[in-house]
Short mmCIF file of C-alpha atoms in Angstrom, two decimals:
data_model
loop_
_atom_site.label_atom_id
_atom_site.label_comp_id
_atom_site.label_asym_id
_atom_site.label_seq_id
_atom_site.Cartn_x
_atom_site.Cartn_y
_atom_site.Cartn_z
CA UNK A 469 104.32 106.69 -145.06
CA UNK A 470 104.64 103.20 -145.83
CA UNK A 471 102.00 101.84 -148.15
CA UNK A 472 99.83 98.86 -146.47
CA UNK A 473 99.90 95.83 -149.55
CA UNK A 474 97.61 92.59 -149.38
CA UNK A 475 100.27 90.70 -150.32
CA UNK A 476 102.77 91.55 -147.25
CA UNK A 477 99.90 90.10 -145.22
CA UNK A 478 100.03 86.64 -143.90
CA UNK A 479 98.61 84.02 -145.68
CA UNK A 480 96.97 80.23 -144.64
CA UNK A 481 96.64 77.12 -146.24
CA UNK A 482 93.55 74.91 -145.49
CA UNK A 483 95.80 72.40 -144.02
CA UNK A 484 96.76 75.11 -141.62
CA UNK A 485 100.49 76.13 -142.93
CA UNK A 486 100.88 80.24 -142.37
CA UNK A 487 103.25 82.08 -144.81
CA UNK A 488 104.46 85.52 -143.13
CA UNK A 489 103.25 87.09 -146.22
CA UNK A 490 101.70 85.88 -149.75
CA UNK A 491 105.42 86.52 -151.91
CA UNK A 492 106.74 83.45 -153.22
CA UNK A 493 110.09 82.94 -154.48
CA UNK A 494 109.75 81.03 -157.93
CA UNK A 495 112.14 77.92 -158.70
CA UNK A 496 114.78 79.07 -160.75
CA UNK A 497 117.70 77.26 -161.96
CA UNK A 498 121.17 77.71 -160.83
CA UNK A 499 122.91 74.91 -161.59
CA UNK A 500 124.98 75.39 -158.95
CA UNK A 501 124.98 71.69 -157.24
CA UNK A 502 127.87 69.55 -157.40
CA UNK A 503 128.25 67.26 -160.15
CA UNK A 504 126.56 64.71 -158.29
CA UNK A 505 123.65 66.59 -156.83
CA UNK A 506 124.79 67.58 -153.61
CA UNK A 507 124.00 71.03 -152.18
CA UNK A 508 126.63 73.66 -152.74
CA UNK A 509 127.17 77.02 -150.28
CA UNK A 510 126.85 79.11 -152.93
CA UNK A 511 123.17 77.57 -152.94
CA UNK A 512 122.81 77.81 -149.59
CA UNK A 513 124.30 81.76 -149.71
CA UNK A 514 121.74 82.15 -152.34
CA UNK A 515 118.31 81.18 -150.42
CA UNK A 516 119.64 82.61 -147.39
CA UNK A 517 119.99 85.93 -148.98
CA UNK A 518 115.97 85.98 -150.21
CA UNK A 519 114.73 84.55 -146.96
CA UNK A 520 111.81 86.60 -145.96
CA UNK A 521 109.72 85.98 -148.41
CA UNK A 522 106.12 83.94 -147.50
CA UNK A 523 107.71 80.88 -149.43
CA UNK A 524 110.76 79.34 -151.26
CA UNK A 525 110.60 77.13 -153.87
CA UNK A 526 114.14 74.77 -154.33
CA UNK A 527 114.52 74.61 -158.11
CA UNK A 528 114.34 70.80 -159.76
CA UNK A 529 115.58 68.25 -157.58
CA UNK A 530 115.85 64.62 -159.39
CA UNK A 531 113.87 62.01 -157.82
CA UNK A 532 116.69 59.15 -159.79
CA UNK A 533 119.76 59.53 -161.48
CA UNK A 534 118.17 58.32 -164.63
CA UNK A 535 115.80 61.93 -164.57
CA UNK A 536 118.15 64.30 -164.51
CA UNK A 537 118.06 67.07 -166.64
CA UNK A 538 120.99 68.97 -166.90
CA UNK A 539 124.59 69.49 -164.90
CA UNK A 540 125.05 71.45 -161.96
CA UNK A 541 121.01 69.91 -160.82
CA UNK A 542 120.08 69.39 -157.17
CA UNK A 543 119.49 65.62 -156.59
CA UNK A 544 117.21 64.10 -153.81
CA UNK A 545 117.43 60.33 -154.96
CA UNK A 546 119.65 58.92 -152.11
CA UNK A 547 119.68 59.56 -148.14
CA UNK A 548 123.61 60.82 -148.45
CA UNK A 549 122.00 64.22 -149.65
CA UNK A 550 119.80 64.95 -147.00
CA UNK A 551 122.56 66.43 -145.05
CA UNK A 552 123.21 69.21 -147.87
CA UNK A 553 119.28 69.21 -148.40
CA UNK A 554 118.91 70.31 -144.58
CA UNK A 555 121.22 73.12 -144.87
CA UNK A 556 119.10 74.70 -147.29
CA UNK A 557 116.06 74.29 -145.41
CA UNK A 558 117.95 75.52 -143.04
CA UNK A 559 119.45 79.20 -144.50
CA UNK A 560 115.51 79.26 -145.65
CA UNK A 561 114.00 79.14 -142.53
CA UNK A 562 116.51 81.93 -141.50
CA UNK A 563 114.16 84.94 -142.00
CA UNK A 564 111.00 82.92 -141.79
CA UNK A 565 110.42 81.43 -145.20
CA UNK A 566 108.49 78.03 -145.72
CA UNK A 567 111.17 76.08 -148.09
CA UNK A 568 109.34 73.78 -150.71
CA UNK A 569 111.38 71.21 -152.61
CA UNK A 570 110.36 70.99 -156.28
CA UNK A 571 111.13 67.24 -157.45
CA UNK A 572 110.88 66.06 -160.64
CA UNK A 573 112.20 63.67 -163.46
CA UNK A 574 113.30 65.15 -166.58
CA UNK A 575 112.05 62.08 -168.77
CA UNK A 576 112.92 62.93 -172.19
CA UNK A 577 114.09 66.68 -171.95
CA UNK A 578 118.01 65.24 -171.45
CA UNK A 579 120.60 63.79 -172.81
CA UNK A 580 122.72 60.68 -172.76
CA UNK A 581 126.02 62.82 -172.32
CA UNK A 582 124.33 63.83 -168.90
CA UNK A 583 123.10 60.56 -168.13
CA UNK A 584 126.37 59.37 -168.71
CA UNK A 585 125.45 56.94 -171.31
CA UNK A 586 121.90 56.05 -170.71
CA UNK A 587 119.18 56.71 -172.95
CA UNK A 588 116.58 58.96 -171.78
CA UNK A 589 113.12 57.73 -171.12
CA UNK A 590 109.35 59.07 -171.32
CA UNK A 591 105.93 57.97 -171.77
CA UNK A 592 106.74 56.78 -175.43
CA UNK A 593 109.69 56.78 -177.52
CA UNK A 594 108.88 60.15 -179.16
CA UNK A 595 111.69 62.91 -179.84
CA UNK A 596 110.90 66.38 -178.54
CA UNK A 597 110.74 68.36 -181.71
CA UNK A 598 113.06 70.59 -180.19
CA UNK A 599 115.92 68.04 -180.25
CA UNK A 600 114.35 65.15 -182.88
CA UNK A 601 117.11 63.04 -182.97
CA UNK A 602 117.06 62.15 -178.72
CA UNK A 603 114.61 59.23 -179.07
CA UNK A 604 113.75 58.28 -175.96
CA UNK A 605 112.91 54.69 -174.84
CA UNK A 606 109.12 54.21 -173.73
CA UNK A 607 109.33 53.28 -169.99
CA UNK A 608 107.93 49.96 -168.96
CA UNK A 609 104.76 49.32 -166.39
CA UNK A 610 107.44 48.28 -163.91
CA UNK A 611 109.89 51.46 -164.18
CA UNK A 612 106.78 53.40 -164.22
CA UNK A 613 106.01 52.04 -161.04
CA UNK A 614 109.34 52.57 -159.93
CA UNK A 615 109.41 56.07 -160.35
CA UNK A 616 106.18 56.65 -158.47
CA UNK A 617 107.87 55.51 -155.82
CA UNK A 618 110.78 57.76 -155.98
CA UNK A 619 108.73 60.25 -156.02
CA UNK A 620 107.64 59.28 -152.51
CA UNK A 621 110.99 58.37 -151.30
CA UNK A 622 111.93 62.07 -152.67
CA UNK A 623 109.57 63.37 -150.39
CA UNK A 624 110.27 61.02 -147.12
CA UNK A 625 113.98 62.57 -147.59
CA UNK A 626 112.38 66.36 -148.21
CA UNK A 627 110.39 65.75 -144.82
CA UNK A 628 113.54 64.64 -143.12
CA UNK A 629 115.92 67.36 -144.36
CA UNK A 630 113.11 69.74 -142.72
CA UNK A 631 111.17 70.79 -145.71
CA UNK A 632 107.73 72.32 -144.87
CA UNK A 633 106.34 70.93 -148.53
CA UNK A 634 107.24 69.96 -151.79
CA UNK A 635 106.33 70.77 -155.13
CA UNK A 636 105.27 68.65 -157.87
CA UNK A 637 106.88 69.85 -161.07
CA UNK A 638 104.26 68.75 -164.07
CA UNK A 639 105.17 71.51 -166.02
CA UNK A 640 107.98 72.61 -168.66
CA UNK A 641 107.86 69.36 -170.85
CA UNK A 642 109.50 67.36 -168.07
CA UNK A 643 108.33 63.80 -167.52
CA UNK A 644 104.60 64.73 -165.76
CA UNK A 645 103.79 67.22 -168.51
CA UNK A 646 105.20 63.96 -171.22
CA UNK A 647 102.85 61.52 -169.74
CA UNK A 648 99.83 64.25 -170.17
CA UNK A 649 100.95 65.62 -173.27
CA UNK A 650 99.78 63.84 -176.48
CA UNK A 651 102.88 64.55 -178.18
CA UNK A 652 104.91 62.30 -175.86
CA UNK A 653 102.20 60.18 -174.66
CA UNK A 654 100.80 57.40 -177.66
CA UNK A 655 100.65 54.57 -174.93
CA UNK A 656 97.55 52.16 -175.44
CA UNK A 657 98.00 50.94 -171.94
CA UNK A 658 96.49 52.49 -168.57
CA UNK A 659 99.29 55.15 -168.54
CA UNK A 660 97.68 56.67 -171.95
CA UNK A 661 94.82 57.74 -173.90
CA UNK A 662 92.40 60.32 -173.89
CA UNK A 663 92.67 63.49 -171.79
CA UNK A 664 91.55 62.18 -168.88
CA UNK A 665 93.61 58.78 -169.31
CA UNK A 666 96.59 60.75 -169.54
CA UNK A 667 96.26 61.99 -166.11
CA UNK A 668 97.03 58.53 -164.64
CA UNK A 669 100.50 59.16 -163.92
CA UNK A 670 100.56 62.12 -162.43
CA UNK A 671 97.84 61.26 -160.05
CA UNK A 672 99.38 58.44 -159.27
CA UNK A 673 102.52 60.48 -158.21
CA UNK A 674 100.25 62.74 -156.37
CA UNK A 675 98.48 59.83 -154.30
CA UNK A 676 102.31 58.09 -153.37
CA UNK A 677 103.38 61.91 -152.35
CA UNK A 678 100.58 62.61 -150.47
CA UNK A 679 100.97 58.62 -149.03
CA UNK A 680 104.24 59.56 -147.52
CA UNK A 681 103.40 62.90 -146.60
CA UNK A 682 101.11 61.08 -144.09
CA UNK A 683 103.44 58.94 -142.86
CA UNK A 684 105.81 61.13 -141.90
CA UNK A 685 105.12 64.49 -142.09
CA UNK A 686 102.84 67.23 -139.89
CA UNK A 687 99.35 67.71 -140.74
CA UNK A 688 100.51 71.19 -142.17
CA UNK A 689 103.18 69.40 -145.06
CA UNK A 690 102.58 71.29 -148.19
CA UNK A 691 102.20 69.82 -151.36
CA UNK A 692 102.22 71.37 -154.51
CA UNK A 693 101.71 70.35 -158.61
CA UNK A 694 103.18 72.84 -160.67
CA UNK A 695 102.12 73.20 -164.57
CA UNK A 696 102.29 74.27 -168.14
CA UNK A 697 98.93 75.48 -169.56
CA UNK A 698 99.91 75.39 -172.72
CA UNK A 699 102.79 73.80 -175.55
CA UNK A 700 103.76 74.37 -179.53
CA UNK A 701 103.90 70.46 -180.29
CA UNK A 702 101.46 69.22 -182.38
CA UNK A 703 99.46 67.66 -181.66
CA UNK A 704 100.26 69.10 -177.68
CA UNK A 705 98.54 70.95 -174.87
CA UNK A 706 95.90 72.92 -175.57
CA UNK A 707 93.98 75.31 -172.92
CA UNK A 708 91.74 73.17 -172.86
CA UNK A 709 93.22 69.89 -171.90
CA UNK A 710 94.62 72.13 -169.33
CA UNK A 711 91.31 73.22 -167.75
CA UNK A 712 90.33 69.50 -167.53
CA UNK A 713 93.57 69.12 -166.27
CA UNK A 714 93.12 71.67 -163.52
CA UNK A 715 89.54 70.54 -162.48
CA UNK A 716 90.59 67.29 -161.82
CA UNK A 717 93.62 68.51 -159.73
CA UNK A 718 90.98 70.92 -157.82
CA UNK A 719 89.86 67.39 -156.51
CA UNK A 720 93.59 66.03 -155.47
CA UNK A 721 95.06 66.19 -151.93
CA UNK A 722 97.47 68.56 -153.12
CA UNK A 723 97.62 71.88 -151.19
CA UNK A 724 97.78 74.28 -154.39
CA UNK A 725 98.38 74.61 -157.92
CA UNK A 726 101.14 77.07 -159.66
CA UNK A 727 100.70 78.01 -163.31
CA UNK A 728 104.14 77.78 -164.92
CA UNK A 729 104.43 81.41 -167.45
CA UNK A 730 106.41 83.82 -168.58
CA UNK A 731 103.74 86.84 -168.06
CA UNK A 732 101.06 86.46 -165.43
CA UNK A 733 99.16 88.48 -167.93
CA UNK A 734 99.78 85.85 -170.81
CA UNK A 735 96.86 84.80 -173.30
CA UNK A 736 96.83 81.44 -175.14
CA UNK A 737 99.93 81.19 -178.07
CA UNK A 738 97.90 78.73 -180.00
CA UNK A 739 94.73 80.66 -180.37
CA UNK A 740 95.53 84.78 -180.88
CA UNK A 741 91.98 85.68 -181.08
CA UNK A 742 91.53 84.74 -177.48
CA UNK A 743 91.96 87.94 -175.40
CA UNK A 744 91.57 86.18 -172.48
CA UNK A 745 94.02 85.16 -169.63
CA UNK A 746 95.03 82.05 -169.46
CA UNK A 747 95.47 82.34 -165.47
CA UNK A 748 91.36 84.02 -165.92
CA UNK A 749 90.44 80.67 -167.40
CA UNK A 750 92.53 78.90 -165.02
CA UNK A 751 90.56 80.66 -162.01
CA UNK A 752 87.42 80.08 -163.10
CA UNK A 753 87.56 76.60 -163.60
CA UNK A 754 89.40 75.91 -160.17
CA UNK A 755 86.73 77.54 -158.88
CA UNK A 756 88.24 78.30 -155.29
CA UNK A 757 88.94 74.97 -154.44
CA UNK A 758 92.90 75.48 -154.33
CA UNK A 759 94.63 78.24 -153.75
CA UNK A 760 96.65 79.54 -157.33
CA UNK A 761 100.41 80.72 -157.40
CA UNK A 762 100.56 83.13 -160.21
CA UNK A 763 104.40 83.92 -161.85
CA UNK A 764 105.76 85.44 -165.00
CA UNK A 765 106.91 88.96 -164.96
CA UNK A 766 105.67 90.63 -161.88
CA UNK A 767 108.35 92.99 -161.12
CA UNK A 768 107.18 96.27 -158.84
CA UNK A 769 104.55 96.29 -155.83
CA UNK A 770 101.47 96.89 -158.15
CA UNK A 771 101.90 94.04 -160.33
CA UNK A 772 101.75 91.52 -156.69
CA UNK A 773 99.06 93.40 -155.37
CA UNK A 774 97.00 92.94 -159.08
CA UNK A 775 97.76 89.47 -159.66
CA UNK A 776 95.85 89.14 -156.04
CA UNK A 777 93.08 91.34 -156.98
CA UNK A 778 92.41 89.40 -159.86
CA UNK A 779 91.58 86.31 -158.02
CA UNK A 780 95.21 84.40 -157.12
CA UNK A 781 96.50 83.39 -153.85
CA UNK A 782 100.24 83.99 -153.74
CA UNK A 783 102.04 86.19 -156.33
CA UNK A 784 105.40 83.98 -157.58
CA UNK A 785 108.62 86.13 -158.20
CA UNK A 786 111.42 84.33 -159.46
CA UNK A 787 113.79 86.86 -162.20
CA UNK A 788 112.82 89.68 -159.75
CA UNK A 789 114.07 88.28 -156.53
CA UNK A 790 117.58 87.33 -158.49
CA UNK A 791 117.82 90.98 -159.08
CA UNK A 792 116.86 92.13 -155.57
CA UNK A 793 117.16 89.46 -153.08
CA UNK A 794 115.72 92.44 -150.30
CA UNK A 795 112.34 93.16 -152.01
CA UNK A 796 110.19 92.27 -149.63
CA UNK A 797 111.50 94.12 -147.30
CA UNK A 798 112.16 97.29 -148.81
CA UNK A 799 108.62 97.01 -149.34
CA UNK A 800 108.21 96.78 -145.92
CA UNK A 801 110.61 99.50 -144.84
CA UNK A 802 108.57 101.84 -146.68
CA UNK A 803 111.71 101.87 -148.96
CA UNK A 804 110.15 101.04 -152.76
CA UNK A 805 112.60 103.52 -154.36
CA UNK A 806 115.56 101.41 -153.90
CA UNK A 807 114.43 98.47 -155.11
CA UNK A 808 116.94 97.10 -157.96
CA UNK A 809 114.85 96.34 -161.17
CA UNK A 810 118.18 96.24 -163.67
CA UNK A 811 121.05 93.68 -162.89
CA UNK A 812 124.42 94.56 -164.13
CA UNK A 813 126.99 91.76 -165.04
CA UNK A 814 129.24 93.52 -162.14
CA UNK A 815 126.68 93.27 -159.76
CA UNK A 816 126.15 89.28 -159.46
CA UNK A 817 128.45 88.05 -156.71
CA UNK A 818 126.78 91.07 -154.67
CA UNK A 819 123.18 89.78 -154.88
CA UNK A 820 124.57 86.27 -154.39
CA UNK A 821 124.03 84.69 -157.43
CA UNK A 822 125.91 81.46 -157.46
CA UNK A 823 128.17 80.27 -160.00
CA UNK A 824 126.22 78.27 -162.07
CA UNK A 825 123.88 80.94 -162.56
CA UNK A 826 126.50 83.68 -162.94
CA UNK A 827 127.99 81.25 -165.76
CA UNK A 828 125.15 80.85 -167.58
CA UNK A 829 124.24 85.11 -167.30
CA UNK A 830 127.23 85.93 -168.32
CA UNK A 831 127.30 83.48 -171.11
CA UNK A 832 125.42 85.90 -173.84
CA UNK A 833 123.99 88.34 -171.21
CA UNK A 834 121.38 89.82 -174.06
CA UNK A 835 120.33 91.91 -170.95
CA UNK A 836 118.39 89.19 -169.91
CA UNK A 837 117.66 90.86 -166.52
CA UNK A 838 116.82 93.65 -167.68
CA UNK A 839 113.80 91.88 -170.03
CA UNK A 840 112.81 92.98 -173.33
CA UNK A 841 110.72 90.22 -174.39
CA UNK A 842 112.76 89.11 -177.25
CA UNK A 843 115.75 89.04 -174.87
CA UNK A 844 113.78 87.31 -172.41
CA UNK A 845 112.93 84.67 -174.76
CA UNK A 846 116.09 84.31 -176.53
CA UNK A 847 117.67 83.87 -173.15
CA UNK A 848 115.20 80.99 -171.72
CA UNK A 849 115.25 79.08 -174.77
CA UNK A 850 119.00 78.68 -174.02
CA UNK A 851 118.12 78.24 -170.32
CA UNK A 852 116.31 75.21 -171.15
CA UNK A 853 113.25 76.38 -169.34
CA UNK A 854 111.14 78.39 -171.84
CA UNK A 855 108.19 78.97 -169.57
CA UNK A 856 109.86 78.15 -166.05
CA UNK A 857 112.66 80.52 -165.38
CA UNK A 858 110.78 81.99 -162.26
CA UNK A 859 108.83 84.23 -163.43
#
């Protein structure tokens, strides 16, 4: 008999978007576009494949040439790529999946070589103390401005490519999280300052999103903010500026919030004495005002249906659904014994995984699908994306 799950139940967002069911597929990185940012078919084979799920969330897409983060990224800075843009929403839509475009500027976590040149920018000219010597240049009131707006223009072309949402990515030390953290951010100006102060630029991108979304899109556009609860720098982001963080995004016409983590189950790496969940404290402090995407980790049935009975709306899968692009419905088939939980080198082209993701697996495998935790870690600190692989 086929087990009955809360999460394969459909799901609705205040605004009146319905998922088929509350699974969301994670952004992960493929870096699989072409050089310039255009959409590839292999990325195109690859969502099709794990359409079915509730949701699908594109990885990164730069909102300018000057944000991107690293080769092989989806770009959404131009009208020329909504063509390639629509074909993904396109082979998403295919089984019934809402397709979400995460857009974003890298700010400082680049390079010149992949700026061709250019220096990277951020709130102020403050190496990440992963890479000290990459000073980037503070960006001025006017470029801030500027990238506000491409923020909105990313969305306009998201709406037109036939996006049902897009996600705000203010997590994994890309430019949002720089302007809030208070490693990156020592502006004296309206753009920095105390907690609250630091805030100012992503609301700001949040208001010119939402702006556009208005314009042009259906009452039921999703938006999205996506973010890191925590970071090592010191000083950095603390739990606590988070939960200030997340009250005052409770209040913002966004649609939900997605905590960005390696293990749904994950307590605070600053304080070890704190037993308690970060995604607990999280909860409490939203309060039910937005809906919560929960990620890191969740690999069979029980772990989705926990993370909803412990108070989240949608259950994020992102490592999982590389491995087993059918998961949701073998669930669904009654069929739980078959689905893949180990990935074998051999087995990549047959799940679909597209070049620039095979390249990067195969690079030093360490069995990173497979997920000890010190393999999973060694393997996302090379990814780039220590706490935003998917999940």
């Amino acid at each position: 008999m086929t087990k009955q799950y809360h999460f394969m139940e459909p799901y609705q967002f205040a605004n009146g978007a319905k998922l088929q069911n509350h699974i969301v597929m994670a952004p992960v990185t493929t870096q699989s576009s072409f050089f310039d940012g255009t959409v590839s078919n292999d990325e195109v084979n690859f969502y099709r494949m794990r359409s079915g799920v509730g949701m699908i969330i594109v990885e990164v897409a730069n909102v300018d040439a000057t944000g991107k983060g690293f080769e092989g990224e989806l770009s959404v800075a131009e009208d020329r790529f909504i063509p390639g843009l629509s074909k993904l929403a396109n082979a998403i839509h295919s089984k019934g999946s809402k397709a979400v475009l995460q857009i974003f500027d890298a700010g400082r976590k680049t390079t010149k070589e992949i700026l061709r040149g250019k220096q990277p920018h951020s709130a102020s000219a403050v190496a990440p103390h992963r890479d000290p010597e990459n000073v980037p240049v503070a960006l001025t009131e006017r470029e801030i401005t500027a990238i506000i707006k491409d923020f909105g223009a990313a969305t306009r072309r998201a709406i037109q490519a036939g996006f049902d949402g897009v996600e705000i990515h203010g997590a994994n030390t890309y430019l949002l999280q720089q302007f809030f953290s208070p490693h990156s951010n020592r502006r004296t100006d309206k753009w920095g300052g105390d907690v609250y102060q630091r805030m100012a630029f992503p609301k700001a991108v949040i208001a010119e999103v939402k702006r556009v979304a208005d314009q042009y899109a259906p009452q039921d556009f999703i938006i999205g903010y996506r973010f890191s609860p925590e970071e090592l720098s010191k000083p950095g982001i603390r739990i606590a500026d988070t939960l200030k963080l997340v009250d005052t995004l409770s209040d913002q016409p966004i649609d939900y919030l997605h905590s960005s983590m390696g293990n749904y189950r994950r307590t605070s790496l600053i304080d070890k004495n704190d037993q308690e969940t970060l995604n607990g404290k999280i909860l409490k402090t939203i309060a039910g005002r937005k809906p919560l995407i929960e990620v890191g980790s969740i690999q069979p049935p029980a772990d989705a249906e926990n993370v909803l009975s412990t108070g989240a709306s949608l259950v994020a899968m992102g490592r999982e659904l590389l491995r087993e692009p059918n998961w949701v419905e073998k669930v669904a088939a009654g069929d739980e014994n078959s689905i893949r939980y180990q990935l074998s080198p051999v087995d990549m082209e047959l799940v679909g995984l597209p070049g620039g993701l095979q390249r990067e697996l195969r690079t030093g495998f360490l069995d990173a699908m497979n997920f000890t935790d010190q393999q999973t870690t060694s393997f996302l600190n090379k990814f780039g994306q220590v706490e935003g692989f998917g999940g």
